[in-house]
């Protein structure tokens, strides 16, 4: 690829990074986060805002998905953020200097591994066309329909007689593809949108590190992030990794990022701006994939119940609830709007030749939820121990969780455990009611693991922290 063409892919990343930086500036709870965590949330906010707003404008106001609308939507938070930054900027003599903490050896290892893998992904996405199956068959195909007619109501989806795979899938990521291709004036089959998907991998690593650092400390967070960076599936798998155009990694980032904002507020308090930021990310999860309709409300419910976790007095629980309800209301508002948008859009999509309903039967749920357990467990284990996809991670992780059980006695563990269990439960039920359970497990179980990966890996870091603290034989630079 010549440099001029590579610039289109980088410009596509900037199309979302710039409005994300503006939104991060406008939301104090995000603006005051540590740099790594702020960078991750800024990127997610940029994708959520730009693609989500274009989705809504096209559906409700029939705004054409062309360059003028795309650039206007992206520019609005950039300008607002610039004004906010100029107004609050302090003179150099008054600005406080933050004391930088020296990095440990394992933190440098995690940083190096993350950077190297991310750069390899970037080179791949800039120089090669898309080669995965669902990325071309479903998400990029939908993007073609949408771009051709400039609307989220293309004839291929809204008129009967067209063969369309999964016509009711949400369109957030296809709209993001359209935004990149239109803004960069790329050809119909150009792959300038691929770096958009590749960027989710370093964001995923930053979410894991920042989420684990808050609860488990720097050493455990670094070891966990290093392990995640070396996993093949999240980065390079053609059936769901960042090198593909599947929506599972974006969904994992939106769900995980929103959940961490809701659960990681100091002393369980939740600022209104943190609630709004989390709501925007969870709304994006709703519009990214069908599972987001379940995951986003679950995250809100877990955040609402978090102050009620046993161990606090009744009066303190009431006080925490009073402090959080406004922020939770702000978080629920974007999610509710996203659900309304999705259901309203789906109402105009007729049944097509292939859909979820035709591949499943609800009559299999009982007693299949019990009788299919041995078969499904065997197939799921075979996917998790695949060395090509996961190395030895899922063989070792249960041992770490069991040996470090003392680290799982903290209050955030229960909501994190439920948050990790919901995507896996959805996947298990899907396989149970599927007419081809073996094929469903083989093709989807790893992707459900990816959707649950952020809370799962934070739980892994908590157990690892307990083991590191008791491993006196390790050098101090490598343990908590």
Short mmCIF file of C-alpha atoms in Angstrom, two decimals:
data_model
loop_
_atom_site.label_atom_id
_atom_site.label_comp_id
_atom_site.label_asym_id
_atom_site.label_seq_id
_atom_site.Cartn_x
_atom_site.Cartn_y
_atom_site.Cartn_z
CA UNK A 1 0.00 0.00 0.00
CA UNK A 2 1.33 3.44 -0.90
CA UNK A 3 1.58 5.99 1.95
CA UNK A 4 -1.31 8.10 0.61
CA UNK A 5 -3.66 5.13 0.94
CA UNK A 6 -2.34 4.25 4.38
CA UNK A 7 -3.18 7.77 5.51
CA UNK A 8 -6.84 7.02 4.86
CA UNK A 9 -6.79 4.32 7.52
CA UNK A 10 -5.07 6.62 10.01
CA UNK A 11 -7.53 9.40 9.16
CA UNK A 12 -10.33 6.95 9.92
CA UNK A 13 -8.91 6.43 13.42
CA UNK A 14 -8.59 10.20 13.91
CA UNK A 15 -12.24 10.61 12.88
CA UNK A 16 -13.23 8.94 16.18
CA UNK A 17 -10.25 9.84 18.35
CA UNK A 18 -10.77 13.60 17.95
CA UNK A 19 -14.43 13.75 19.08
CA UNK A 20 -13.56 11.27 21.84
CA UNK A 21 -10.90 13.65 23.15
CA UNK A 22 -13.46 16.45 23.07
CA UNK A 23 -16.02 14.43 25.02
CA UNK A 24 -13.37 13.36 27.54
CA UNK A 25 -12.59 17.04 28.10
CA UNK A 26 -16.28 17.87 28.62
CA UNK A 27 -16.86 15.09 31.18
CA UNK A 28 -14.91 15.84 34.39
CA UNK A 29 -15.00 12.25 35.64
CA UNK A 30 -13.26 11.10 32.44
CA UNK A 31 -10.97 14.11 32.19
CA UNK A 32 -9.52 13.44 35.64
CA UNK A 33 -8.78 9.75 35.04
CA UNK A 34 -5.16 8.58 34.75
CA UNK A 35 -3.79 9.05 31.26
CA UNK A 36 -4.04 5.42 30.09
CA UNK A 37 -7.59 4.98 31.29
CA UNK A 38 -8.61 8.39 29.94
CA UNK A 39 -7.20 7.49 26.52
CA UNK A 40 -9.20 4.25 26.38
CA UNK A 41 -12.47 5.86 27.40
CA UNK A 42 -11.92 8.79 25.04
CA UNK A 43 -11.60 6.43 22.06
CA UNK A 44 -14.74 4.52 23.05
CA UNK A 45 -16.69 7.74 23.59
CA UNK A 46 -15.61 8.95 20.15
CA UNK A 47 -16.86 5.82 18.38
CA UNK A 48 -20.05 5.73 20.45
CA UNK A 49 -20.85 9.39 19.80
CA UNK A 50 -20.01 9.57 16.10
CA UNK A 51 -21.53 6.28 14.92
CA UNK A 52 -24.41 6.41 17.41
CA UNK A 53 -25.42 9.96 16.49
CA UNK A 54 -25.26 9.18 12.76
CA UNK A 55 -27.38 6.06 13.34
CA UNK A 56 -30.02 8.11 15.17
CA UNK A 57 -29.97 11.05 12.71
CA UNK A 58 -30.38 8.72 9.74
CA UNK A 59 -33.22 6.77 11.33
CA UNK A 60 -35.25 9.55 12.93
CA UNK A 61 -34.44 12.58 10.75
CA UNK A 62 -33.47 10.91 7.44
CA UNK A 63 -30.11 12.72 7.44
CA UNK A 64 -27.99 11.30 4.56
CA UNK A 65 -24.89 9.46 5.72
CA UNK A 66 -22.52 11.54 3.63
CA UNK A 67 -19.40 13.57 4.38
CA UNK A 68 -21.13 16.81 5.50
CA UNK A 69 -23.19 15.09 8.20
CA UNK A 70 -20.31 12.84 9.26
CA UNK A 71 -17.84 15.69 9.64
CA UNK A 72 -20.41 17.88 11.42
CA UNK A 73 -21.20 15.17 13.98
CA UNK A 74 -17.49 14.53 14.59
CA UNK A 75 -16.62 18.23 14.81
CA UNK A 76 -19.24 19.21 17.40
CA UNK A 77 -17.54 17.64 20.46
CA UNK A 78 -14.11 18.66 19.16
CA UNK A 79 -15.11 22.34 19.14
CA UNK A 80 -16.94 22.10 22.47
CA UNK A 81 -13.98 20.33 24.07
CA UNK A 82 -11.54 22.92 22.72
CA UNK A 83 -13.61 25.76 24.21
CA UNK A 84 -13.77 23.94 27.55
CA UNK A 85 -10.01 23.35 27.55
CA UNK A 86 -9.25 26.99 26.79
CA UNK A 87 -11.59 28.21 29.53
CA UNK A 88 -10.18 26.03 32.27
CA UNK A 89 -6.50 26.16 31.26
CA UNK A 90 -4.24 27.36 34.08
CA UNK A 91 -1.13 29.51 33.74
CA UNK A 92 2.05 27.36 33.71
CA UNK A 93 3.17 28.76 37.08
CA UNK A 94 -0.07 27.69 38.76
CA UNK A 95 -0.47 24.26 37.21
CA UNK A 96 0.29 21.41 39.54
CA UNK A 97 2.90 18.90 38.51
CA UNK A 98 1.94 15.31 39.05
CA UNK A 99 4.57 13.08 40.52
CA UNK A 100 5.31 10.20 38.19
CA UNK A 101 5.67 6.78 39.71
CA UNK A 102 8.61 4.71 38.48
CA UNK A 103 7.51 1.71 36.44
CA UNK A 104 8.36 -1.79 37.56
CA UNK A 105 9.95 -4.38 35.31
CA UNK A 106 6.69 -6.22 34.72
CA UNK A 107 4.96 -2.96 33.78
CA UNK A 108 7.59 -2.31 31.13
CA UNK A 109 7.12 -5.88 29.86
CA UNK A 110 3.35 -5.41 29.63
CA UNK A 111 3.76 -2.06 27.91
CA UNK A 112 6.27 -3.46 25.43
CA UNK A 113 4.14 -6.48 24.57
CA UNK A 114 1.02 -4.35 24.13
CA UNK A 115 2.80 -1.85 21.90
CA UNK A 116 4.44 -4.52 19.73
CA UNK A 117 1.22 -6.47 19.16
CA UNK A 118 -0.74 -3.27 18.52
CA UNK A 119 1.83 -2.10 15.98
CA UNK A 120 1.70 -5.49 14.26
CA UNK A 121 -2.08 -5.18 14.09
CA UNK A 122 -1.82 -1.64 12.71
CA UNK A 123 0.57 -2.74 9.97
CA UNK A 124 -1.74 -5.60 9.04
CA UNK A 125 -4.86 -3.43 8.94
CA UNK A 126 -3.13 -0.75 6.87
CA UNK A 127 -1.68 -3.10 4.27
CA UNK A 128 -4.11 -5.99 3.76
CA UNK A 129 -7.78 -6.30 2.82
CA UNK A 130 -10.34 -7.93 5.09
CA UNK A 131 -10.27 -11.74 4.89
CA UNK A 132 -12.54 -12.99 7.69
CA UNK A 133 -15.92 -14.62 7.11
CA UNK A 134 -18.59 -12.73 9.09
CA UNK A 135 -16.75 -9.46 8.66
CA UNK A 136 -17.35 -9.61 4.92
CA UNK A 137 -20.61 -11.58 4.95
CA UNK A 138 -22.44 -9.58 7.62
CA UNK A 139 -20.92 -6.36 8.96
CA UNK A 140 -19.15 -5.11 5.83
CA UNK A 141 -22.05 -6.24 3.66
CA UNK A 142 -24.41 -4.15 5.78
CA UNK A 143 -22.00 -1.23 5.50
CA UNK A 144 -22.13 -1.56 1.70
CA UNK A 145 -25.93 -1.43 1.71
CA UNK A 146 -25.95 1.59 4.03
CA UNK A 147 -23.26 3.48 2.12
CA UNK A 148 -24.82 2.81 -1.26
CA UNK A 149 -28.09 4.53 -0.29
CA UNK A 150 -26.79 6.81 2.48
CA UNK A 151 -29.30 5.58 5.01
CA UNK A 152 -29.74 2.94 7.72
CA UNK A 153 -32.87 1.84 5.82
CA UNK A 154 -31.37 0.39 2.64
CA UNK A 155 -33.65 -1.59 0.36
CA UNK A 156 -31.73 -4.82 1.02
CA UNK A 157 -32.86 -4.66 4.65
CA UNK A 158 -36.28 -3.04 4.41
CA UNK A 159 -37.73 -4.78 1.35
CA UNK A 160 -38.75 -8.41 1.14
CA UNK A 161 -37.12 -10.75 -1.34
CA UNK A 162 -33.46 -10.04 -0.54
CA UNK A 163 -31.22 -12.74 0.91
CA UNK A 164 -29.61 -11.09 3.94
CA UNK A 165 -27.76 -12.81 6.76
CA UNK A 166 -28.97 -11.59 10.16
CA UNK A 167 -30.89 -8.54 8.94
CA UNK A 168 -31.80 -7.43 12.48
CA UNK A 169 -28.22 -7.06 13.70
CA UNK A 170 -27.58 -3.52 15.05
CA UNK A 171 -25.68 -1.21 12.71
CA UNK A 172 -23.32 0.80 14.93
CA UNK A 173 -20.09 -0.69 13.55
CA UNK A 174 -21.30 -0.77 9.91
CA UNK A 175 -22.21 2.92 10.29
CA UNK A 176 -18.71 3.53 11.68
CA UNK A 177 -17.30 1.80 8.58
CA UNK A 178 -19.41 4.03 6.36
CA UNK A 179 -18.21 7.13 8.25
CA UNK A 180 -14.57 6.22 7.59
CA UNK A 181 -15.06 5.37 3.92
CA UNK A 182 -17.17 8.45 3.22
CA UNK A 183 -14.95 10.88 5.14
CA UNK A 184 -11.81 9.60 3.37
CA UNK A 185 -13.56 9.30 -0.04
CA UNK A 186 -12.39 5.69 -0.30
CA UNK A 187 -13.39 3.28 -3.04
CA UNK A 188 -16.23 0.82 -2.54
CA UNK A 189 -13.99 -2.11 -1.56
CA UNK A 190 -11.22 -0.15 0.15
CA UNK A 191 -10.13 -1.39 3.58
CA UNK A 192 -9.53 2.02 5.18
CA UNK A 193 -11.95 1.02 7.96
CA UNK A 194 -9.77 -1.85 9.21
CA UNK A 195 -7.60 0.28 11.56
CA UNK A 196 -10.85 1.28 13.28
CA UNK A 197 -11.25 -2.33 14.44
CA UNK A 198 -7.56 -2.74 15.16
CA UNK A 199 -7.62 0.23 17.54
CA UNK A 200 -9.98 -1.64 19.85
CA UNK A 201 -7.19 -4.04 20.84
CA UNK A 202 -4.93 -1.53 22.65
CA UNK A 203 -8.08 0.03 24.12
CA UNK A 204 -9.06 -3.41 25.45
CA UNK A 205 -5.61 -3.80 27.04
CA UNK A 206 -5.84 -0.33 28.64
CA UNK A 207 -9.25 -1.16 30.09
CA UNK A 208 -7.91 -4.39 31.58
CA UNK A 209 -4.87 -2.68 33.09
CA UNK A 210 -6.77 0.29 34.50
CA UNK A 211 -9.61 -1.84 35.85
CA UNK A 212 -7.21 -4.30 37.48
CA UNK A 213 -4.93 -1.58 38.85
CA UNK A 214 -7.76 0.05 40.82
CA UNK A 215 -8.61 -3.19 42.63
CA UNK A 216 -5.50 -5.37 42.47
CA UNK A 217 -2.56 -2.98 42.28
CA UNK A 218 0.07 -2.30 39.65
CA UNK A 219 1.95 -5.60 39.69
CA UNK A 220 -1.09 -7.86 39.33
CA UNK A 221 -2.57 -5.50 36.71
CA UNK A 222 0.67 -5.58 34.72
CA UNK A 223 0.96 -9.38 34.82
CA UNK A 224 -2.68 -9.71 33.75
CA UNK A 225 -2.25 -7.22 30.91
CA UNK A 226 0.93 -8.95 29.77
CA UNK A 227 -0.95 -12.26 29.66
CA UNK A 228 -3.80 -10.66 27.71
CA UNK A 229 -1.44 -9.01 25.22
CA UNK A 230 0.10 -12.39 24.37
CA UNK A 231 -3.24 -14.10 23.66
CA UNK A 232 -3.74 -14.75 19.96
CA UNK A 233 -7.53 -14.74 19.75
CA UNK A 234 -8.32 -11.14 20.84
CA UNK A 235 -5.71 -9.74 18.47
CA UNK A 236 -5.42 -11.90 15.37
CA UNK A 237 -8.32 -14.36 15.23
CA UNK A 238 -10.19 -14.15 11.94
CA UNK A 239 -13.38 -15.10 13.78
CA UNK A 240 -13.66 -12.28 16.29
CA UNK A 241 -10.28 -10.68 16.94
CA UNK A 242 -9.18 -7.11 16.25
CA UNK A 243 -7.81 -8.17 12.86
CA UNK A 244 -11.35 -9.07 11.78
CA UNK A 245 -14.46 -6.94 11.34
CA UNK A 246 -16.52 -8.82 13.91
CA UNK A 247 -18.26 -6.73 16.57
CA UNK A 248 -17.39 -8.85 19.62
CA UNK A 249 -14.25 -6.96 20.66
CA UNK A 250 -15.98 -3.55 20.33
CA UNK A 251 -18.87 -4.93 22.40
CA UNK A 252 -16.42 -6.18 25.05
CA UNK A 253 -14.84 -2.71 25.24
CA UNK A 254 -18.12 -0.79 25.42
CA UNK A 255 -19.57 -3.14 28.03
CA UNK A 256 -16.38 -3.41 30.05
CA UNK A 257 -15.62 0.31 29.87
CA UNK A 258 -19.11 1.32 30.96
CA UNK A 259 -19.12 -1.25 33.76
CA UNK A 260 -15.78 -0.09 35.14
CA UNK A 261 -16.91 3.54 35.19
CA UNK A 262 -19.97 2.55 37.20
CA UNK A 263 -18.16 0.28 39.67
CA UNK A 264 -14.79 1.97 40.14
CA UNK A 265 -15.86 5.29 41.57
CA UNK A 266 -14.04 6.15 44.83
CA UNK A 267 -15.83 4.87 47.95
CA UNK A 268 -18.71 3.61 45.74
CA UNK A 269 -19.76 7.20 45.01
CA UNK A 270 -20.67 7.96 41.43
CA UNK A 271 -20.35 11.38 39.85
CA UNK A 272 -23.02 12.47 37.36
CA UNK A 273 -20.44 12.90 34.58
CA UNK A 274 -19.18 9.34 35.19
CA UNK A 275 -22.74 8.08 34.96
CA UNK A 276 -23.31 9.93 31.69
CA UNK A 277 -20.04 8.62 30.20
CA UNK A 278 -20.90 5.07 31.24
CA UNK A 279 -24.38 5.46 29.78
CA UNK A 280 -22.95 6.54 26.41
CA UNK A 281 -20.68 3.49 26.32
CA UNK A 282 -23.47 1.11 27.32
CA UNK A 283 -25.78 2.68 24.73
CA UNK A 284 -23.09 1.90 22.16
CA UNK A 285 -23.07 -1.70 23.41
CA UNK A 286 -26.82 -1.90 22.72
CA UNK A 287 -26.28 -0.67 19.14
CA UNK A 288 -23.19 -2.84 18.51
CA UNK A 289 -24.53 -6.37 18.82
CA UNK A 290 -27.72 -8.16 19.86
CA UNK A 291 -26.15 -9.29 23.14
CA UNK A 292 -25.72 -5.64 24.10
CA UNK A 293 -29.49 -5.43 24.69
CA UNK A 294 -28.90 -7.73 27.66
CA UNK A 295 -25.44 -6.63 28.80
CA UNK A 296 -26.17 -2.90 29.06
CA UNK A 297 -29.21 -3.21 31.38
CA UNK A 298 -27.31 -5.80 33.44
CA UNK A 299 -24.47 -3.30 33.97
CA UNK A 300 -26.97 -0.67 35.14
CA UNK A 301 -28.64 -3.10 37.54
CA UNK A 302 -25.30 -4.19 39.00
CA UNK A 303 -24.29 -0.55 39.51
CA UNK A 304 -27.62 0.16 41.22
CA UNK A 305 -27.22 -2.82 43.57
CA UNK A 306 -23.54 -2.19 44.27
CA UNK A 307 -24.16 -0.02 47.39
CA UNK A 308 -26.38 -2.81 48.78
CA UNK A 309 -23.54 -5.35 48.91
CA UNK A 310 -23.40 -6.82 52.44
CA UNK A 311 -20.80 -5.36 54.75
CA UNK A 312 -22.08 -1.81 54.99
CA UNK A 313 -24.46 -0.45 57.56
CA UNK A 314 -28.03 0.34 56.56
CA UNK A 315 -27.57 4.08 56.99
CA UNK A 316 -24.41 4.11 54.88
CA UNK A 317 -26.12 2.12 52.13
CA UNK A 318 -28.93 4.65 52.04
CA UNK A 319 -26.46 7.52 51.89
CA UNK A 320 -24.54 5.89 49.03
CA UNK A 321 -27.75 5.26 47.13
CA UNK A 322 -28.78 8.90 47.51
CA UNK A 323 -25.36 9.92 46.17
CA UNK A 324 -25.60 7.60 43.17
CA UNK A 325 -29.17 7.82 41.92
CA UNK A 326 -28.69 10.96 39.81
CA UNK A 327 -25.64 9.49 38.10
CA UNK A 328 -27.47 6.20 37.52
CA UNK A 329 -30.40 8.09 36.01
CA UNK A 330 -28.00 9.86 33.64
CA UNK A 331 -26.46 6.48 32.76
CA UNK A 332 -29.86 4.94 32.09
CA UNK A 333 -30.99 7.74 29.77
CA UNK A 334 -28.63 7.00 26.81
CA UNK A 335 -29.26 3.26 27.24
CA UNK A 336 -33.03 3.79 27.08
CA UNK A 337 -32.67 5.98 23.98
CA UNK A 338 -30.47 3.34 22.33
CA UNK A 339 -33.03 0.60 23.05
CA UNK A 340 -35.82 2.77 21.63
CA UNK A 341 -33.73 3.50 18.53
CA UNK A 342 -32.90 -0.15 17.98
CA UNK A 343 -36.46 -1.41 18.45
CA UNK A 344 -37.83 1.37 16.27
CA UNK A 345 -35.32 0.60 13.52
CA UNK A 346 -36.00 -3.13 13.70
CA UNK A 347 -39.73 -2.54 13.30
CA UNK A 348 -39.07 -1.64 9.67
CA UNK A 349 -36.94 -4.74 8.94
CA UNK A 350 -39.03 -7.68 7.67
CA UNK A 351 -38.18 -11.34 8.17
CA UNK A 352 -35.47 -12.38 5.75
CA UNK A 353 -34.18 -15.71 4.48
CA UNK A 354 -31.82 -16.23 7.38
CA UNK A 355 -32.28 -15.07 10.95
CA UNK A 356 -31.75 -16.14 14.54
CA UNK A 357 -35.28 -17.53 14.81
CA UNK A 358 -34.73 -19.94 11.93
CA UNK A 359 -31.57 -21.40 13.48
CA UNK A 360 -33.00 -22.02 16.97
CA UNK A 361 -35.94 -23.63 18.71
CA UNK A 362 -37.07 -22.47 22.15
CA UNK A 363 -38.62 -25.88 22.78
CA UNK A 364 -35.08 -27.23 23.23
CA UNK A 365 -34.46 -25.08 26.31
CA UNK A 366 -36.07 -27.64 28.60
CA UNK A 367 -34.83 -30.18 29.39
CA UNK A 368 -31.92 -29.34 27.07
CA UNK A 369 -30.50 -26.89 29.62
CA UNK A 370 -29.67 -30.00 31.67
CA UNK A 371 -29.35 -32.84 29.19
CA UNK A 372 -26.98 -30.96 26.86
CA UNK A 373 -24.56 -29.96 29.63
CA UNK A 374 -21.98 -32.77 29.11
CA UNK A 375 -21.90 -32.28 25.34
CA UNK A 376 -21.70 -28.48 25.48
CA UNK A 377 -19.11 -28.50 28.28
CA UNK A 378 -16.88 -30.84 26.29
CA UNK A 379 -17.14 -28.69 23.16
CA UNK A 380 -16.58 -25.45 25.10
CA UNK A 381 -13.52 -26.85 26.84
CA UNK A 382 -12.07 -27.94 23.49
CA UNK A 383 -12.31 -24.34 22.28
CA UNK A 384 -10.78 -22.89 25.46
CA UNK A 385 -7.75 -25.17 25.44
CA UNK A 386 -6.96 -24.46 21.80
CA UNK A 387 -3.29 -23.48 21.94
CA UNK A 388 -3.59 -21.55 18.68
CA UNK A 389 -6.25 -19.22 20.11
CA UNK A 390 -5.54 -19.02 23.85
CA UNK A 391 -2.23 -20.72 24.53
CA UNK A 392 -2.32 -22.17 28.05
CA UNK A 393 -4.30 -19.31 29.56
CA UNK A 394 -7.64 -21.04 30.15
CA UNK A 395 -5.84 -24.11 31.49
CA UNK A 396 -3.96 -22.01 34.06
CA UNK A 397 -6.57 -19.35 34.90
CA UNK A 398 -8.90 -21.69 36.91
CA UNK A 399 -5.92 -22.77 39.01
CA UNK A 400 -4.98 -19.12 39.71
CA UNK A 401 -8.57 -18.25 40.65
CA UNK A 402 -8.77 -21.23 42.99
CA UNK A 403 -5.36 -20.71 44.60
CA UNK A 404 -5.91 -16.97 45.01
CA UNK A 405 -9.42 -17.24 46.43
CA UNK A 406 -8.57 -14.84 49.27
CA UNK A 407 -8.29 -12.06 46.72
CA UNK A 408 -11.90 -12.64 45.70
CA UNK A 409 -13.35 -11.56 49.04
CA UNK A 410 -13.59 -7.87 48.13
CA UNK A 411 -16.96 -6.17 47.56
CA UNK A 412 -16.60 -5.49 43.80
CA UNK A 413 -16.05 -9.19 43.12
CA UNK A 414 -19.73 -10.16 43.18
CA UNK A 415 -20.89 -7.64 40.52
CA UNK A 416 -17.82 -8.41 38.41
CA UNK A 417 -18.57 -12.13 38.65
CA UNK A 418 -22.17 -11.59 37.55
CA UNK A 419 -21.04 -9.28 34.73
CA UNK A 420 -18.64 -11.95 33.48
CA UNK A 421 -21.23 -14.68 33.80
CA UNK A 422 -23.99 -13.00 31.79
CA UNK A 423 -22.30 -13.15 28.34
CA UNK A 424 -21.27 -16.74 29.00
CA UNK A 425 -24.81 -17.55 30.12
CA UNK A 426 -26.21 -16.02 26.94
CA UNK A 427 -23.82 -18.12 24.89
CA UNK A 428 -24.74 -21.26 26.81
CA UNK A 429 -28.48 -20.69 26.28
CA UNK A 430 -27.89 -19.96 22.60
CA UNK A 431 -26.06 -23.26 22.20
CA UNK A 432 -28.78 -25.06 24.16
CA UNK A 433 -31.63 -23.92 21.90
CA UNK A 434 -29.60 -24.15 18.69
CA UNK A 435 -30.43 -26.79 16.09
CA UNK A 436 -26.65 -27.28 15.63
CA UNK A 437 -25.12 -26.94 19.10
CA UNK A 438 -21.69 -28.27 18.15
CA UNK A 439 -21.35 -25.72 15.34
CA UNK A 440 -22.59 -22.89 17.59
CA UNK A 441 -20.03 -23.67 20.30
CA UNK A 442 -17.24 -23.98 17.76
CA UNK A 443 -18.10 -20.68 16.06
CA UNK A 444 -19.30 -18.51 18.97
CA UNK A 445 -17.99 -19.65 22.36
CA UNK A 446 -14.64 -17.90 22.03
CA UNK A 447 -16.47 -14.71 21.09
CA UNK A 448 -18.67 -14.90 24.18
CA UNK A 449 -15.49 -15.34 26.21
CA UNK A 450 -14.17 -12.19 24.59
CA UNK A 451 -17.35 -10.29 25.49
CA UNK A 452 -16.87 -11.30 29.13
CA UNK A 453 -13.12 -10.75 29.10
CA UNK A 454 -12.82 -7.38 30.89
CA UNK A 455 -14.57 -8.39 34.15
CA UNK A 456 -13.08 -11.90 33.88
CA UNK A 457 -9.52 -10.61 33.65
CA UNK A 458 -10.06 -8.14 36.49
CA UNK A 459 -11.16 -11.10 38.64
CA UNK A 460 -8.05 -12.97 37.47
CA UNK A 461 -5.91 -10.00 38.58
CA UNK A 462 -7.51 -10.03 42.05
CA UNK A 463 -6.60 -13.68 42.54
CA UNK A 464 -3.15 -13.10 41.11
CA UNK A 465 -2.61 -10.25 43.57
CA UNK A 466 -3.22 -12.61 46.46
CA UNK A 467 -0.73 -15.12 45.05
CA UNK A 468 1.92 -12.45 44.40
CA UNK A 469 1.64 -11.08 47.93
CA UNK A 470 2.30 -14.54 49.34
CA UNK A 471 5.11 -15.36 46.90
CA UNK A 472 8.03 -14.23 49.01
CA UNK A 473 10.52 -16.04 46.79
CA UNK A 474 9.79 -13.70 43.85
CA UNK A 475 11.95 -10.56 43.41
CA UNK A 476 10.21 -7.45 44.73
CA UNK A 477 10.16 -5.89 41.24
CA UNK A 478 7.91 -8.72 39.99
CA UNK A 479 5.34 -8.98 42.77
CA UNK A 480 2.82 -6.82 44.60
#
